[in-house]
Amino acid sequence: MKTFFKPATSEKNHELPQIIAILIASLGAISNGLLFSWTSPAIPQLVASNTTTLEEASYFTVISPISMAITAPLFSMLIDVIGRKNGVLLVAVPQLIAWILTALAEDIWIYYLATFFSGIGNAGTFVTIPVYVCEIAEPKVRGTWGNVVSISIYSGIFLINVIGAYNDIKTTALICGCLPIIQVLLFSYMPESPYYLLMKGREDEASKALTLLRWRNNVEKELLPLKADVARQISESGTIKELFSIISNRKALIMCVGMRIAQQFSGLPAFEMYTQYLFQQAGGDVSHEISAMIVSGTLALSVSLSAFVVERFGRRPLMLISSLGCALILTVETIYFSISEFTRVDVSNFGWLPLVGMLAYTIVCATGLGILPTLIAGEVFSASIKSKAGGITNATTAVCILIIPKLFQLLTSNFGIFSPFCFFTICCYGSVIFSHFYVIETKGKTLEEIQQELKGNKRHRNRSADC
């Protein structure tokens, strides 16, 4: 097995090899963020050069989610066949193709094709990387470093706004296209998920992988209970029917799908895809390019800092606080835009409000809505059903991403910029209600413990096993 890691003789687990594997796997999530918000700097450039109209450019935000919805279930099935590691490596292929097509594009149809491949890459990212991260990390590592996937996505969103602000579309594509190549070169040395290897009955390989990931030679105390948990979970047939008929699976699915819907209907994908356009329309005291960089940079930094408080405060409280905070901030933004558009009240002294409001929104969103749906999706499903549940959850995400940015464009064009803010405000208040009734706490728990809680059972805590 190719690896950078050499196991030590220490009798305690080391976190560093797990962190390294998570960081390298998350390079694919950075590419995801770059591709996801490519439209933020690209749409103003294309419209300004008369290469395309805003209506034509708006379909960039439609095509990617369609391809994501189609391919997410395929990736979910594929990682059970080729493995988690190969699944993560495979994600780099459509991402690289998307950047090559973007660099070569001469007309709108090539851009559309590139966007289709970026959607495939996005599907692969959301399906493969969280599963890999969850299955290689101990609970204490997963609670903090499991959020690196979300951090990487938002870092990519920030980077594309910076790179795109100072380069044309072709140069931006050439720069960003280097990242999938780097990811493949580095990640090929990472170990496979021990969890997946046990599912396939490859116990010796699982022991070797666990040895490398824990950086110790004696892993039997962790391997044996992990083997028992995997055996129990794969003893379930894992059919789609069981995803709904087994109470723990059904509760987990409702929670994950609901959290994804709450995340997307908070307005986050629209703000990410139309960042520069939003500030163009809103006006204000700062240019739209600088405003986009400030907001996306604040989002990336806030997510990074929030990752280290999730394990302290827990998932459920942060989801509630984040949803309510976003609702209140968007309420203020809605009132500002309503006054600006429908009254003669002079709001010139408050030109700073759109930018400050979006900064506050990104900070509060980052503490819960921005990161927790991705983290929890990797924690709550048993091995037998994880791939199918991931396909449904990520297809739901794709449908939401398909709807929200287009809805933002339609509402803004037909009713004014206040209208999408009003809609997202109502949705955030709905998220507070959902989080109160349906989100459970997974802090510091193994997958087996989470499964027992979803079933309504109590079980002695066994920290030796992981998801």
XYZ file of C-alpha atoms in Angstrom:
467
model
C 0.000 0.000 0.000
C 1.472 3.352 -1.022
C 1.539 5.753 1.892
C 3.378 8.657 3.448
C 2.630 7.294 6.936
C 4.873 4.980 8.935
C 3.240 3.474 12.031
C 4.849 4.098 15.403
C 5.118 1.714 18.336
C 3.136 4.023 20.628
C 0.133 2.517 22.385
C -2.075 5.555 21.848
C -3.748 6.797 18.680
C -2.253 9.746 16.835
C -4.430 12.291 15.110
C -1.924 13.655 12.568
C -2.271 10.901 9.904
C -6.067 11.230 10.010
C -5.817 15.007 9.668
C -3.411 14.740 6.724
C -5.721 12.315 4.919
C -8.720 14.595 5.546
C -6.861 17.684 4.300
C -5.697 16.025 1.092
C -9.134 14.521 0.396
C -10.600 18.001 0.908
C -8.619 19.413 -2.018
C -11.495 18.053 -4.089
C -13.876 20.136 -1.977
C -11.834 23.276 -2.764
C -12.293 22.482 -6.460
C -15.998 22.067 -5.744
C -16.157 25.568 -4.271
C -14.230 27.030 -7.194
C -16.606 25.467 -9.710
C -19.737 26.150 -7.690
C -19.145 29.915 -7.520
C -17.390 30.272 -10.858
C -20.476 32.196 -11.974
C -19.881 34.979 -9.437
C -16.972 36.627 -11.334
C -17.797 35.066 -14.724
C -21.370 36.316 -15.234
C -20.487 40.040 -14.907
C -17.557 39.542 -17.334
C -19.660 37.726 -19.918
C -22.546 40.189 -19.708
C -20.224 43.229 -19.843
C -18.456 41.892 -22.954
C -21.819 41.256 -24.671
C -20.801 37.601 -25.040
C -24.076 36.545 -23.469
C -27.166 37.988 -21.827
C -28.032 37.700 -18.138
C -30.889 35.353 -19.060
C -28.508 33.023 -20.944
C -25.932 33.204 -18.165
C -28.562 32.350 -15.543
C -28.722 28.814 -16.986
C -25.234 28.165 -15.604
C -26.931 27.899 -12.221
C -29.478 25.450 -13.661
C -27.314 23.040 -15.660
C -24.894 22.180 -12.864
C -27.591 21.084 -10.379
C -29.294 18.981 -13.065
C -26.136 16.993 -13.752
C -25.525 16.797 -10.013
C -29.000 15.377 -9.379
C -28.545 12.789 -12.141
C -25.096 11.585 -11.082
C -25.301 11.768 -7.255
C -27.104 8.380 -7.005
C -24.554 6.885 -9.426
C -21.639 8.004 -7.245
C -23.452 6.645 -4.196
C -23.620 3.175 -5.741
C -20.138 3.420 -7.236
C -18.287 3.999 -3.961
C -19.642 0.689 -2.645
C -18.085 -1.011 -5.666
C -14.750 0.740 -6.257
C -14.176 1.980 -2.703
C -14.103 5.324 -0.952
C -10.531 6.164 -1.955
C -11.058 5.506 -5.663
C -14.324 7.423 -5.473
C -12.521 10.496 -4.164
C -9.887 10.156 -6.901
C -12.582 9.813 -9.557
C -14.113 13.170 -8.584
C -11.036 14.957 -9.958
C -11.785 13.766 -13.518
C -14.990 15.746 -14.238
C -13.565 18.707 -12.329
C -10.507 18.801 -14.588
C -12.641 18.379 -17.726
C -14.819 21.317 -16.610
C -11.818 23.629 -16.296
C -10.342 22.507 -19.636
C -13.622 23.198 -21.428
C -13.948 26.573 -19.706
C -10.434 27.558 -20.808
C -11.177 26.538 -24.419
C -14.728 27.936 -24.616
C -15.540 30.293 -27.478
C -19.335 30.295 -27.218
C -22.054 29.821 -24.644
C -22.641 26.142 -25.457
C -19.118 25.129 -24.421
C -19.633 26.990 -21.159
C -22.859 25.037 -20.695
C -21.009 21.750 -21.295
C -18.293 22.741 -18.815
C -20.982 23.552 -16.270
C -22.531 20.111 -16.822
C -19.213 18.438 -15.934
C -18.778 20.709 -12.912
C -22.129 19.407 -11.656
C -20.822 15.843 -11.927
C -17.789 16.871 -9.891
C -20.025 18.516 -7.302
C -22.096 15.340 -6.973
C -18.986 13.260 -6.450
C -17.638 15.676 -3.854
C -20.755 15.630 -1.673
C -21.098 11.833 -1.931
C -17.530 10.565 -1.564
C -15.493 12.945 0.576
C -17.781 13.165 3.670
C -18.120 9.360 3.700
C -14.346 8.874 3.461
C -13.663 11.443 6.183
C -16.272 9.963 8.508
C -14.993 6.415 8.091
C -11.282 7.096 8.689
C -11.562 9.450 11.674
C -12.100 8.870 15.374
C -15.109 10.696 16.884
C -12.955 13.410 18.498
C -11.116 14.026 15.214
C -14.292 13.860 13.144
C -16.039 16.480 15.269
C -13.474 19.160 14.421
C -11.623 18.088 11.307
C -14.690 16.582 9.674
C -15.711 20.160 8.999
C -12.658 20.654 6.782
C -14.830 19.511 3.859
C -17.148 22.486 4.359
C -14.222 24.798 5.083
C -12.617 23.755 1.804
C -15.790 24.383 -0.196
C -16.153 27.894 1.203
C -12.426 28.536 0.763
C -12.874 27.663 -2.906
C -15.777 30.118 -3.117
C -13.533 32.859 -1.703
C -10.605 31.984 -3.974
C -12.688 32.073 -7.165
C -13.896 35.579 -6.298
C -10.293 36.693 -5.791
C -8.821 34.931 -8.833
C -11.753 35.894 -11.051
C -11.578 39.549 -10.004
C -8.047 39.934 -11.389
C -8.025 37.506 -14.321
C -10.128 36.782 -17.371
C -12.162 33.572 -17.574
C -9.573 31.588 -19.522
C -6.684 32.422 -17.173
C -8.874 31.683 -14.147
C -9.730 28.250 -15.584
C -6.070 27.413 -16.243
C -5.082 28.364 -12.693
C -7.921 26.427 -11.057
C -7.431 23.407 -13.319
C -4.124 22.642 -11.596
C -5.847 21.687 -8.339
C -7.500 18.397 -9.460
C -4.114 17.248 -10.794
C -2.429 18.017 -7.466
C -5.189 16.200 -5.591
C -4.754 13.004 -7.617
C -0.983 13.028 -7.163
C -1.223 13.403 -3.385
C -4.337 11.393 -2.570
C -3.119 8.293 -4.398
C -0.854 7.745 -1.377
C -3.673 7.846 1.178
C -5.066 4.626 2.751
C -8.489 3.192 1.961
C -11.269 3.439 4.528
C -10.944 0.575 7.085
C -14.722 0.591 7.292
C -15.089 -0.142 3.570
C -12.403 -2.849 3.712
C -14.264 -4.601 6.539
C -17.487 -4.392 4.527
C -15.691 -6.313 1.787
C -14.245 -8.877 4.212
C -10.661 -7.663 3.738
C -9.745 -7.732 7.426
C -5.954 -7.781 7.000
C -6.053 -4.733 4.743
C -8.390 -2.991 7.168
C -5.931 -3.643 9.991
C -3.079 -2.188 7.927
C -5.137 0.874 6.993
C -6.146 1.421 10.630
C -2.512 1.020 11.673
C -1.493 3.776 9.285
C -4.363 6.082 10.183
C -3.856 5.716 13.953
C -0.041 5.650 13.631
C 0.336 2.668 15.939
C 0.988 -1.048 15.516
C -1.556 -2.520 17.923
C -5.049 -1.646 16.701
C -6.871 -4.829 17.723
C -8.846 -3.099 20.498
C -10.349 -0.755 17.932
C -10.571 -3.212 15.050
C -12.634 -5.890 16.829
C -15.573 -3.692 17.918
C -15.410 -1.896 14.578
C -15.676 -5.258 12.821
C -18.668 -6.210 14.979
C -20.432 -2.909 14.270
C -19.847 -3.229 10.529
C -21.104 -6.823 10.577
C -24.296 -5.751 12.342
C -24.909 -2.862 9.983
C -24.306 -4.789 6.762
C -26.534 -7.602 8.036
C -29.393 -5.302 7.101
C -30.285 -5.816 3.465
C -29.864 -2.121 2.752
C -32.743 -1.771 0.313
C -34.444 1.509 -0.490
C -37.504 0.148 1.312
C -35.483 -0.204 4.544
C -34.399 3.407 4.234
C -38.019 4.273 5.000
C -39.262 1.239 6.971
C -36.493 1.122 9.618
C -37.111 3.878 12.139
C -33.452 4.890 12.597
C -32.927 5.173 8.830
C -36.147 7.111 8.358
C -35.342 9.580 11.123
C -31.809 10.054 9.793
C -33.102 10.650 6.270
C -35.688 13.206 7.420
C -33.036 15.012 9.437
C -30.400 15.084 6.667
C -32.776 16.018 3.852
C -34.417 18.657 6.039
C -31.079 20.172 7.016
C -30.003 20.331 3.372
C -33.251 22.040 2.409
C -32.852 24.455 5.326
C -29.296 25.244 4.224
C -30.200 25.870 0.595
C -33.429 27.789 1.265
C -31.558 30.148 3.565
C -30.421 31.716 0.285
C -26.826 30.538 0.561
C -26.411 29.125 -2.996
C -27.957 32.228 -4.568
C -25.678 34.535 -2.600
C -22.667 32.418 -3.574
C -23.474 32.269 -7.289
C -24.646 35.859 -7.679
C -22.337 37.556 -5.165
C -20.962 40.255 -7.470
C -24.264 40.715 -9.296
C -26.056 41.137 -5.954
C -23.805 44.004 -4.936
C -24.038 45.527 -8.401
C -27.799 45.744 -7.968
C -27.686 46.786 -4.324
C -25.248 49.623 -4.890
C -23.470 50.843 -1.777
C -20.191 52.461 -0.870
C -17.895 49.585 -1.895
C -17.382 48.135 -5.409
C -19.102 44.839 -6.194
C -15.761 43.044 -6.768
C -14.372 44.076 -3.388
C -17.706 43.396 -1.684
C -17.769 39.863 -3.131
C -14.237 39.186 -1.914
C -15.027 40.515 1.560
C -18.208 38.455 1.905
C -16.779 35.194 0.511
C -13.581 35.661 2.546
C -15.591 36.262 5.703
C -17.646 33.144 4.980
C -14.538 30.997 4.542
C -12.910 32.387 7.694
C -16.105 32.053 9.738
C -16.599 28.441 8.669
C -12.977 27.685 9.571
C -13.373 29.167 13.044
C -16.800 27.594 13.560
C -15.373 24.135 12.908
C -13.523 24.356 16.198
C -16.592 25.219 18.263
C -18.911 22.534 16.873
C -17.453 19.899 19.181
C -17.732 22.245 22.158
C -21.284 23.505 21.719
C -22.810 20.607 19.791
C -24.656 20.302 16.493
C -28.245 20.939 17.550
C -27.757 24.217 19.495
C -25.639 25.677 16.704
C -28.219 24.728 14.080
C -30.938 26.505 16.068
C -28.843 29.619 16.725
C -27.670 29.828 13.121
C -31.173 29.515 11.651
C -32.639 32.154 13.976
C -29.708 34.520 13.486
C -29.940 34.315 9.692
C -33.692 34.932 9.864
C -33.246 38.102 11.922
C -30.450 39.472 9.729
C -32.356 38.828 6.512
C -35.383 40.534 8.057
C -33.309 43.715 8.439
C -32.016 43.415 4.861
C -35.560 42.957 3.562
C -36.750 46.084 5.361
C -33.805 48.106 3.990
C -34.368 47.036 0.377
C -38.142 47.558 0.697
C -37.644 51.124 1.913
C -35.046 51.768 -0.772
C -37.241 50.495 -3.615
C -40.760 51.524 -2.618
C -40.428 54.752 -0.680
C -38.814 58.113 -1.142
C -36.943 57.855 2.127
C -33.280 58.782 1.674
C -31.196 55.714 2.568
C -27.893 57.080 1.254
C -26.535 57.296 4.795
C -27.120 53.553 5.121
C -25.269 52.493 1.962
C -23.068 50.331 4.152
C -26.010 48.189 5.283
C -26.156 45.657 2.381
C -22.485 44.740 2.821
C -22.546 44.729 6.629
C -25.777 42.737 6.611
C -24.314 40.103 4.288
C -21.174 39.914 6.424
C -23.302 39.303 9.504
C -25.346 36.722 7.589
C -22.237 34.807 6.478
C -20.798 34.729 9.990
C -24.015 33.479 11.569
C -24.714 31.052 8.710
C -21.225 29.592 9.065
C -21.832 28.535 12.663
C -24.520 26.020 11.716
C -26.386 26.114 8.419
C -23.174 26.385 6.422
C -21.331 23.366 7.821
C -23.549 21.017 9.815
C -25.591 19.412 6.975
C -22.391 18.080 5.381
C -20.932 16.862 8.671
C -24.078 15.160 9.975
C -24.796 13.461 6.629
C -21.619 11.432 7.138
C -22.492 10.465 10.707
C -26.040 9.178 10.960
C -26.501 6.331 8.465
C -25.521 2.692 8.919
C -23.127 1.023 6.508
C -25.800 -0.969 4.699
C -27.819 2.073 3.685
C -25.251 4.898 3.641
C -24.726 5.006 -0.130
C -28.448 4.996 -0.973
C -29.202 7.627 1.644
C -26.340 9.737 0.330
C -27.741 9.535 -3.176
C -31.166 10.772 -2.051
C -29.740 13.501 0.185
C -27.399 14.832 -2.481
C -30.021 14.626 -5.217
C -32.239 16.734 -2.945
C -29.374 19.213 -2.555
C -29.012 19.391 -6.321
C -32.717 20.090 -6.817
C -32.527 22.878 -4.245
C -29.462 24.366 -5.935
C -31.390 24.168 -9.206
C -34.335 26.077 -7.755
C -32.813 28.703 -5.476
C -30.417 30.649 -7.756
C -32.965 30.693 -10.588
C -35.656 31.792 -8.143
C -33.335 34.574 -6.951
C -32.883 35.779 -10.534
C -36.626 35.619 -11.339
C -37.713 37.359 -8.130
C -35.081 40.063 -8.510
C -35.920 40.685 -12.176
C -39.704 40.774 -11.685
C -40.261 42.178 -8.189
C -37.032 43.824 -7.082
C -34.121 42.755 -4.930
C -36.139 42.903 -1.687
C -38.293 39.929 -2.753
C -35.722 37.081 -2.571
C -34.553 38.411 0.798
C -38.141 38.300 2.060
C -38.568 34.720 0.814
C -35.293 33.517 2.383
C -36.227 35.209 5.664
C -39.437 33.182 5.907
C -37.538 29.981 5.094
C -34.986 30.641 7.879
C -37.769 31.001 10.443
C -39.059 27.640 9.188
C -35.584 26.166 9.714
C -35.705 27.133 13.383
C -38.892 25.108 13.835
C -37.483 22.128 11.925
C -34.204 22.136 13.891
C -36.072 22.167 17.196
C -38.150 19.088 16.396
C -35.944 16.950 14.137
C -32.212 17.569 14.659
C -30.532 15.300 17.228
C -27.143 15.729 18.891
C -24.275 13.611 17.477
C -21.403 15.276 19.324
C -18.676 12.834 20.387
C -20.699 9.732 19.482
C -19.782 6.749 17.334
C -22.067 5.772 14.485
C -23.362 2.832 16.511
C -24.324 5.131 19.391
C -26.046 7.512 16.991
C -27.963 4.604 15.473
C -29.169 3.525 18.903
C -30.302 7.060 19.733
C -32.228 7.294 16.450
C -33.958 4.060 17.427
C -34.749 5.494 20.837
C -32.436 3.070 22.668
C -29.639 3.763 25.132
C -26.352 2.006 24.768
C -23.135 1.964 26.783
C -20.687 4.350 25.139
C -18.002 2.547 23.178
C -15.432 5.028 21.953
C -13.234 2.394 20.373
C -15.534 2.050 17.400
C -16.125 4.735 14.831
C -18.391 5.265 11.891
